[in-house]
Short mmCIF file of C-alpha atoms in Angstrom, two decimals:
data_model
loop_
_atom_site.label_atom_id
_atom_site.label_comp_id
_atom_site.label_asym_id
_atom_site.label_seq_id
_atom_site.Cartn_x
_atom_site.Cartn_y
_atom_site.Cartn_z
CA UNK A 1 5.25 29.50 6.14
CA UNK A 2 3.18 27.36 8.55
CA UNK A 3 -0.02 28.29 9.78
CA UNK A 4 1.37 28.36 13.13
CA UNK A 5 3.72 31.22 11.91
CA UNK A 6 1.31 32.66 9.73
CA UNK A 7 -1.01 33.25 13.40
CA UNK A 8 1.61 34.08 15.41
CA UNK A 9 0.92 31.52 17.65
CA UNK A 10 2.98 30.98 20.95
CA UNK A 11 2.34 27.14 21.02
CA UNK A 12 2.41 24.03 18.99
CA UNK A 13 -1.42 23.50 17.21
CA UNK A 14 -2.25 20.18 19.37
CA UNK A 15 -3.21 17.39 16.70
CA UNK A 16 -2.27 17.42 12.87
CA UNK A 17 -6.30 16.98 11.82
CA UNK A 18 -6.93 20.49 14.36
CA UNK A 19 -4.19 21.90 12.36
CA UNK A 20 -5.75 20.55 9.04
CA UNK A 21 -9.01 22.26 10.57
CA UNK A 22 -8.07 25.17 11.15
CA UNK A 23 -5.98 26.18 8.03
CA UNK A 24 -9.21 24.94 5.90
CA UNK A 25 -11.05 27.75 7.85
CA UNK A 26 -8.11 30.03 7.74
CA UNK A 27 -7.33 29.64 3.64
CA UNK A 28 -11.25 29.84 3.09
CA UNK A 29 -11.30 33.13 4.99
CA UNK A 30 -8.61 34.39 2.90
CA UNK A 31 -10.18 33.17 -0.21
CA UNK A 32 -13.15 34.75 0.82
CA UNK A 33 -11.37 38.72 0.95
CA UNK A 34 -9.74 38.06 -1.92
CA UNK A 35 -13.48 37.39 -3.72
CA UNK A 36 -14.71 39.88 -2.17
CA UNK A 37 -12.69 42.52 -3.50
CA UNK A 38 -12.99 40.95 -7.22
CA UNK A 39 -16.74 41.11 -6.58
CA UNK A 40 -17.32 44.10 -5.12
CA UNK A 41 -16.16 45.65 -8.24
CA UNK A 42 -19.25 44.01 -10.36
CA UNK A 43 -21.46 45.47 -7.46
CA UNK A 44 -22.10 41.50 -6.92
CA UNK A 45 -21.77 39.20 -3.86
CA UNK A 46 -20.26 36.52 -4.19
CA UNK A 47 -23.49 34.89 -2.96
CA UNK A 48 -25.31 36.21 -6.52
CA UNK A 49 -21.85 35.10 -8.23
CA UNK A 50 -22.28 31.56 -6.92
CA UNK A 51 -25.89 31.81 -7.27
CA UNK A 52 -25.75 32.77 -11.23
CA UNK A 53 -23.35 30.02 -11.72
CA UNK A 54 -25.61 26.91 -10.60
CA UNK A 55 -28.41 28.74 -12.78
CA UNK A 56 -26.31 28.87 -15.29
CA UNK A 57 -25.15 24.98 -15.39
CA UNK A 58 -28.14 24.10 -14.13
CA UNK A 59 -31.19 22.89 -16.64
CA UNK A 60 -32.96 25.75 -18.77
CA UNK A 61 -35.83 24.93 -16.99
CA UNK A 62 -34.06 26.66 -13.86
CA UNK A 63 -34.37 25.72 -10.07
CA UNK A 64 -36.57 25.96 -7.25
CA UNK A 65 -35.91 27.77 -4.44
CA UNK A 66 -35.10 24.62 -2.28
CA UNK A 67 -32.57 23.21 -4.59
CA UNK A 68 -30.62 26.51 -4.77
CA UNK A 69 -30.46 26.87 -0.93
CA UNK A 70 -29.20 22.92 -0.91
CA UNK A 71 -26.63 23.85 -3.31
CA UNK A 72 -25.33 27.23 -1.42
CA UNK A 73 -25.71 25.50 1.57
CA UNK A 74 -27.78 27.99 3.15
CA UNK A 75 -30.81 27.95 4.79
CA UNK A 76 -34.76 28.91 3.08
CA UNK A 77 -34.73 32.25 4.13
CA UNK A 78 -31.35 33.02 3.61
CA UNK A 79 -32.08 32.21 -0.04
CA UNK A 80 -35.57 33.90 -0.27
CA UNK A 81 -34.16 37.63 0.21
CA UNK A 82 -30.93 36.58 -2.08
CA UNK A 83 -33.32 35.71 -4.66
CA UNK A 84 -35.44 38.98 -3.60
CA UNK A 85 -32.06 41.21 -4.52
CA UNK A 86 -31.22 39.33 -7.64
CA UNK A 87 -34.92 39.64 -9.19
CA UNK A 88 -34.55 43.68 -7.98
CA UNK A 89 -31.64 43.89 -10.25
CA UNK A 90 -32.56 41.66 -13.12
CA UNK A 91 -30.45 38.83 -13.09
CA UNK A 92 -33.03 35.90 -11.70
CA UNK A 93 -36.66 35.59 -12.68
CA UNK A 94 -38.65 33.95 -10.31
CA UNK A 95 -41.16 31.50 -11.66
CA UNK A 96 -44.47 28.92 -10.55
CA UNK A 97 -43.74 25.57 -10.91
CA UNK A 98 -46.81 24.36 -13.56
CA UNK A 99 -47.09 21.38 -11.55
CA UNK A 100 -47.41 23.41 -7.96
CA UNK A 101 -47.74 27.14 -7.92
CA UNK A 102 -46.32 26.94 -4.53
CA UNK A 103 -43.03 26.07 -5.32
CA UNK A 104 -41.02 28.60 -7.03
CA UNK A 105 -38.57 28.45 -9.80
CA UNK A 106 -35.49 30.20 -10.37
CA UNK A 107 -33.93 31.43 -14.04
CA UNK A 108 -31.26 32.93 -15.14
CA UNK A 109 -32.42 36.26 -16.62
CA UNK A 110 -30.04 37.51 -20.16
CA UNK A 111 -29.07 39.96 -18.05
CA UNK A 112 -27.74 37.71 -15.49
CA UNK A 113 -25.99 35.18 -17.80
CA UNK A 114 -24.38 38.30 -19.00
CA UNK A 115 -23.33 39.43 -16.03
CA UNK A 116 -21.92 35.85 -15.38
CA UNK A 117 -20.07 35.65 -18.95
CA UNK A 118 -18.44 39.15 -18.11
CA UNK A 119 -16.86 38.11 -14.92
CA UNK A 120 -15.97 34.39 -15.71
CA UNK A 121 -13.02 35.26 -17.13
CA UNK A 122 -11.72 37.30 -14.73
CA UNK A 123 -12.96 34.76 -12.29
CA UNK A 124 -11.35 32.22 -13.69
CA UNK A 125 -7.98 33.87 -13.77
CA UNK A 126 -8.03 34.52 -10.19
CA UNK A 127 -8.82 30.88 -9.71
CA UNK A 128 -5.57 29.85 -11.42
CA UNK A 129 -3.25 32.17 -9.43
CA UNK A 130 -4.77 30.85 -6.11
CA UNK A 131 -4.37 27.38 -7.48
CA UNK A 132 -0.67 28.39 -9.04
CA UNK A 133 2.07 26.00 -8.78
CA UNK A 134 0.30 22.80 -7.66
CA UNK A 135 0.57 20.07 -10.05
CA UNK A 136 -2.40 17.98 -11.38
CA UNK A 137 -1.99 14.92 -9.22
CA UNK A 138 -1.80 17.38 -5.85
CA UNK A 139 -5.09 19.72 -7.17
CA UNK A 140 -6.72 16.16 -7.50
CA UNK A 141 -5.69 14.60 -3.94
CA UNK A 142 -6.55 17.74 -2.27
CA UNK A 143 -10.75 17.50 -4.12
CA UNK A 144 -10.33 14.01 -3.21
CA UNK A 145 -9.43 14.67 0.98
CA UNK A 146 -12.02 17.70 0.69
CA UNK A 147 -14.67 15.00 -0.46
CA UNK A 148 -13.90 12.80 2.56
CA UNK A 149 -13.91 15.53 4.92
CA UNK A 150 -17.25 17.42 3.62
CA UNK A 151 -18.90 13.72 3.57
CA UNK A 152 -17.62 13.54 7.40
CA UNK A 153 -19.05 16.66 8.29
CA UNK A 154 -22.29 15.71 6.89
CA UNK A 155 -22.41 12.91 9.46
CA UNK A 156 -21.77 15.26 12.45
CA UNK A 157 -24.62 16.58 14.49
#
C-alpha cells in the first residue's frame, strides 16, 4: 500500500524526496507505538531502553552526561531528569569524573544491565519482524540512504 493510500490522501504527494520525507516520519511514528507498547510492559521508556543500551556498549568506565545527550540526540536537560529517573530506579549510577568533579559520569548499574539482558531478546525479536522479508543487500542500501540523509540534515540550519 502506498503512503498516499495508507493517509487517505485526496492528492498526489508533490515530489518523490517529500514523499521519501514523509513516510520516514510516518514509519518512525509507527515504530515508535509499536515500542511503546513492548516497553511499557518493562515499566521502561524507550528513552531508558536506548539509554541502557549505549551504557551498555559503551566503555566500563561509563559516559558523561554530554556524550549520552549527543548520542540520544537530545538536549542537556532533557538528559539530566532521564538520568534523574533512571538513578531513582537503580539502573544508572551517576558518577564525578576524577579529572573534573563537574562533569558527571554515567554507569550502568547490575540492575540495569539486567534489566537490558531481560528485554534484548524480546527486543530483538520485534526488530526482526519489523525488518521481515527484506533481503540483506536492501537492509544495507536502506542504512546506507539513511546515512546520507541524517549527514544532510546535519548540514541544515
Amino acid at each position: 500500500m502506498s503512503l498516499r493510500e495508507e493517509l487517505q490522501l485526496y492528492r498526489e504527494i508533490e515530489t518523490k524526496e517529500h514523499e521519501c520525507v514523509m513516510s520516514i516520519m510516518y514509519t518512525s511514528t509507527l515504530l515508535y507505538k509499536i515500542a511503546y507498547k513492548y516497553f511499557s510492559g518493562f515499566n521502561i521508556t524507550e528513552s531508558q531502553f536506548n539509554s541502557l543500551m549505549q551504557l551498555k556498549y559503551s566503555e566500563k568506565e561509563g559516559m558523561s552526561q554530554i556524550q549520552l545527550s549527543r548520542r540520544l540526540l537530545v538536549n542537556k536537560a532533557d538528559v539530566t531528569g532521564l538520568v534523574d529517573r533512571m538513578e531513582k530506579a537503580k539502573l544508572v549510577e551517576r558518577l564525578s569524573a576524577p579529572s573534573d568533579r563537574r562533569v558527571k559520569i554515567i554507569k550502568i548499574t547490575k540492575k540495569g544491565l539486567e534489566t537490558v539482558k531481560t528485554m534484548e531478546s524480546g527486543y530483538f525479536n520485534y526488530v526482526n519482524k519489523v525488518m521481515g522479508g527484506l533481503g540483506k543487500k536492501e537492509i544495507e542500501n536502506m542504512v546506507q540512504g539513511l546515512q546520507s540523509i541524517r549527514k544532510n540534515a546535519q548540514g541544515v540550519n
